[in-house]
Amino acid sequence: MVRRCCALLLLLVPALAFAQPRPPAVALQNGALTATLPLEVLNDSAVRKQLGSGLTTTFLIIAREGKALSAARLEVRYDLWDEVWLVRRIEFDRRGDVQRVTSREALEAWWRGPVRLIARAPRSRLQIELTVLPFSAAEEEDARQWIAKSGGVGTANSGSLVDALIGTTISAKPIVSYRWDVEVPAR
């Protein structure tokens, strides 16, 4: 009996270690649907490591209702020199908000702020996907331009070399991804 319990426990522990965070809290605010992301995402060990790197960490949020989709993103970069967090929220309508926060507690408070995802309230259910990328679109484009400029020195095959470098080294592979089905609150 003890062996069976221990075996069951050994099977459950890995499943619990990789459990998905709770779904985002969704609400209606001024006619728009907002989502508040779970703090567990920000505190994930791989995300915390990335946040300390000094590179921009991008949190891409995609909301789907049937074939319709909407997106927003959060960008977080720790400025190693000034020891502050540079954060940016870009909502579905491209409205942005840029701030400097001075502590981990202030970063968590900013994170708990609702993100406007959709202009109107969906009918009943919504799928929310969150992908955490290791750098921002602007940093990726800067790297592409730098590689393209430094790789184009006078050889006939330099263009294909640059394409190969970009394709294998720059494409952002997600750090983590989550997908939730959430109930939309009644109006």
Tab-separated table of C-alpha atoms in Angstrom:
chain	number	residue	atom	x	y	z
A	1	MET	CA	0.000	0.000	0.000
A	2	VAL	CA	2.809	2.405	0.911
A	3	ARG	CA	4.570	1.621	-2.375
A	4	ARG	CA	1.423	2.398	-4.342
A	5	CYS	CA	0.973	5.732	-2.575
A	6	CYS	CA	4.625	6.628	-3.173
A	7	ALA	CA	4.349	5.640	-6.837
A	8	LEU	CA	1.198	7.749	-7.228
A	9	LEU	CA	2.903	10.677	-5.536
A	10	LEU	CA	5.899	10.375	-7.873
A	11	LEU	CA	3.536	10.520	-10.837
A	12	LEU	CA	1.649	13.550	-9.530
A	13	VAL	CA	4.622	15.709	-8.492
A	14	PRO	CA	5.868	16.372	-12.066
A	15	ALA	CA	2.327	17.170	-13.179
A	16	LEU	CA	1.950	19.677	-10.365
A	17	ALA	CA	5.352	21.225	-11.121
A	18	PHE	CA	4.260	21.995	-14.680
A	19	ALA	CA	0.707	23.060	-13.853
A	20	GLN	CA	-0.598	25.923	-15.907
A	21	PRO	CA	-1.302	29.179	-14.075
A	22	ARG	CA	-4.891	30.076	-13.365
A	23	PRO	CA	-6.703	31.819	-16.241
A	24	PRO	CA	-6.615	35.599	-16.597
A	25	ALA	CA	-9.419	37.470	-14.886
A	26	VAL	CA	-11.621	39.103	-17.520
A	27	ALA	CA	-13.933	42.054	-16.993
A	28	LEU	CA	-15.863	44.660	-18.940
A	29	GLN	CA	-14.595	48.216	-18.519
A	30	ASN	CA	-16.110	51.083	-20.518
A	31	GLY	CA	-17.405	48.670	-23.148
A	32	ALA	CA	-14.035	46.947	-23.692
A	33	LEU	CA	-13.091	43.504	-22.483
A	34	THR	CA	-10.003	43.544	-20.271
A	35	ALA	CA	-7.807	40.761	-18.926
A	36	THR	CA	-5.653	40.745	-15.821
A	37	LEU	CA	-2.840	38.239	-16.258
A	38	PRO	CA	-1.936	35.869	-13.432
A	39	LEU	CA	1.116	36.819	-11.400
A	40	GLU	CA	2.352	33.210	-11.691
A	41	VAL	CA	3.452	33.973	-15.270
A	42	LEU	CA	5.704	36.817	-14.140
A	43	ASN	CA	7.087	34.623	-11.348
A	44	ASP	CA	7.805	31.581	-13.564
A	45	SER	CA	11.517	30.725	-13.109
A	46	ALA	CA	12.324	30.888	-16.855
A	47	VAL	CA	10.512	34.225	-17.171
A	48	ARG	CA	12.265	35.638	-14.085
A	49	LYS	CA	15.632	34.617	-15.537
A	50	GLN	CA	14.806	36.310	-18.840
A	51	LEU	CA	13.566	39.452	-17.078
A	52	GLY	CA	16.946	39.782	-15.356
A	53	SER	CA	18.871	39.564	-18.642
A	54	GLY	CA	18.560	43.230	-19.613
A	55	LEU	CA	16.776	42.285	-22.853
A	56	THR	CA	13.162	43.168	-23.470
A	57	THR	CA	10.783	40.353	-22.609
A	58	THR	CA	7.609	40.499	-24.707
A	59	PHE	CA	4.307	39.083	-23.509
A	60	LEU	CA	2.062	38.651	-26.560
A	61	ILE	CA	-1.624	38.260	-25.703
A	62	ILE	CA	-3.998	36.984	-28.383
A	63	ALA	CA	-7.732	36.791	-27.757
A	64	ARG	CA	-9.865	34.612	-30.065
A	65	GLU	CA	-13.588	34.406	-30.408
A	66	GLY	CA	-14.320	31.999	-33.236
A	67	LYS	CA	-12.423	33.353	-36.255
A	68	ALA	CA	-12.143	36.895	-34.865
A	69	LEU	CA	-8.988	37.770	-33.013
A	70	SER	CA	-7.445	40.685	-31.230
A	71	ALA	CA	-4.009	41.210	-29.728
A	72	ALA	CA	-2.166	43.238	-27.131
A	73	ARG	CA	1.335	43.059	-25.760
A	74	LEU	CA	3.359	43.911	-22.709
A	75	GLU	CA	7.079	44.624	-22.881
A	76	VAL	CA	9.340	44.547	-19.851
A	77	ARG	CA	13.048	45.379	-19.763
A	78	TYR	CA	15.274	45.698	-16.754
A	79	ASP	CA	17.710	48.565	-17.263
A	80	LEU	CA	20.856	47.146	-15.697
A	81	TRP	CA	22.564	50.535	-15.544
A	82	ASP	CA	19.780	52.513	-13.846
A	83	GLU	CA	18.337	49.459	-12.027
A	84	VAL	CA	14.756	50.237	-13.054
A	85	TRP	CA	12.132	48.338	-15.025
A	86	LEU	CA	11.066	49.903	-18.319
A	87	VAL	CA	7.564	48.675	-19.060
A	88	ARG	CA	5.220	49.223	-21.972
A	89	ARG	CA	1.605	48.189	-22.472
A	90	ILE	CA	0.212	48.209	-26.027
A	91	GLU	CA	-3.491	47.416	-26.155
A	92	PHE	CA	-5.737	46.175	-28.975
A	93	ASP	CA	-6.255	49.680	-30.391
A	94	ARG	CA	-2.483	50.401	-30.402
A	95	ARG	CA	-2.823	52.766	-27.436
A	96	GLY	CA	0.331	52.529	-25.438
A	97	ASP	CA	1.556	53.302	-21.982
A	98	VAL	CA	5.256	53.521	-21.072
A	99	GLN	CA	6.494	53.678	-17.490
A	100	ARG	CA	9.598	53.302	-15.354
A	101	VAL	CA	9.095	51.283	-12.207
A	102	THR	CA	11.716	51.129	-9.504
A	103	SER	CA	11.092	47.843	-7.679
A	104	ARG	CA	9.909	44.307	-8.177
A	105	GLU	CA	6.800	45.142	-6.121
A	106	ALA	CA	6.002	48.074	-8.444
A	107	LEU	CA	6.529	45.784	-11.447
A	108	GLU	CA	4.039	43.291	-9.990
A	109	ALA	CA	1.531	46.091	-9.334
A	110	TRP	CA	1.892	47.257	-12.965
A	111	TRP	CA	1.476	43.654	-14.164
A	112	ARG	CA	-1.805	43.340	-12.259
A	113	GLY	CA	-3.248	46.261	-14.230
A	114	PRO	CA	-5.921	45.208	-16.726
A	115	VAL	CA	-5.009	44.980	-20.424
A	116	ARG	CA	-7.697	46.074	-22.890
A	117	LEU	CA	-8.097	43.186	-25.354
A	118	ILE	CA	-11.279	43.717	-27.347
A	119	ALA	CA	-13.414	46.778	-28.106
A	120	ARG	CA	-16.690	44.945	-27.594
A	121	ALA	CA	-17.765	42.197	-25.270
A	122	PRO	CA	-17.631	38.727	-26.839
A	123	ARG	CA	-20.726	36.537	-26.562
A	124	SER	CA	-19.808	33.979	-23.916
A	125	ARG	CA	-16.415	32.270	-24.258
A	126	LEU	CA	-13.031	33.513	-25.298
A	127	GLN	CA	-9.711	31.798	-25.861
A	128	ILE	CA	-6.714	33.732	-24.553
A	129	GLU	CA	-3.202	32.754	-25.565
A	130	LEU	CA	-0.134	34.241	-23.894
A	131	THR	CA	3.281	33.768	-25.469
A	132	VAL	CA	6.415	34.995	-23.710
A	133	LEU	CA	9.176	35.948	-26.165
A	134	PRO	CA	12.823	36.572	-25.249
A	135	PHE	CA	13.066	39.970	-26.947
A	136	SER	CA	10.976	42.653	-28.573
A	137	ALA	CA	10.102	43.128	-32.229
A	138	ALA	CA	12.281	46.270	-32.295
A	139	GLU	CA	15.296	44.367	-30.918
A	140	GLU	CA	14.717	41.591	-33.464
A	141	GLU	CA	14.611	44.118	-36.313
A	142	ASP	CA	17.787	45.830	-35.028
A	143	ALA	CA	19.553	42.454	-34.958
A	144	ARG	CA	18.332	41.642	-38.483
A	145	GLN	CA	19.661	44.955	-39.807
A	146	TRP	CA	22.980	44.554	-38.001
A	147	ILE	CA	23.488	41.028	-39.385
A	148	ALA	CA	22.400	42.116	-42.867
A	149	LYS	CA	24.860	45.040	-42.864
A	150	SER	CA	27.780	43.041	-41.491
A	151	GLY	CA	27.085	40.006	-43.702
A	152	GLY	CA	26.905	41.883	-46.989
A	153	VAL	CA	30.625	42.387	-47.550
A	154	GLY	CA	31.345	41.583	-51.154
A	155	THR	CA	30.622	37.854	-51.563
A	156	ALA	CA	28.141	36.387	-53.996
A	157	ASN	CA	26.529	34.159	-51.355
A	158	SER	CA	26.408	36.728	-48.564
A	159	GLY	CA	22.632	37.196	-48.954
A	160	SER	CA	21.918	33.500	-48.387
A	161	LEU	CA	24.369	33.454	-45.476
A	162	VAL	CA	22.565	36.386	-43.883
A	163	ASP	CA	19.191	34.691	-44.443
A	164	ALA	CA	20.509	31.502	-42.829
A	165	LEU	CA	21.892	33.396	-39.826
A	166	ILE	CA	18.657	35.293	-39.360
A	167	GLY	CA	16.547	32.180	-39.740
A	168	THR	CA	18.517	30.133	-37.227
A	169	THR	CA	19.565	32.656	-34.610
A	170	ILE	CA	17.103	35.503	-34.464
A	171	SER	CA	13.677	33.886	-34.703
A	172	ALA	CA	12.213	34.220	-31.261
A	173	LYS	CA	11.325	30.889	-29.738
A	174	PRO	CA	8.821	31.321	-26.905
A	175	ILE	CA	10.090	30.994	-23.369
A	176	VAL	CA	6.659	29.722	-22.305
A	177	SER	CA	3.171	29.737	-23.774
A	178	TYR	CA	-0.231	29.381	-22.166
A	179	ARG	CA	-3.724	28.973	-23.524
A	180	TRP	CA	-6.927	29.434	-21.563
A	181	ASP	CA	-10.638	29.243	-22.317
A	182	VAL	CA	-12.393	31.869	-20.229
A	183	GLU	CA	-16.000	32.768	-19.573
A	184	VAL	CA	-16.949	36.307	-20.525
A	185	PRO	CA	-18.811	38.097	-17.720
A	186	ALA	CA	-22.427	39.027	-18.304
A	187	ARG	CA	-22.997	42.646	-19.251
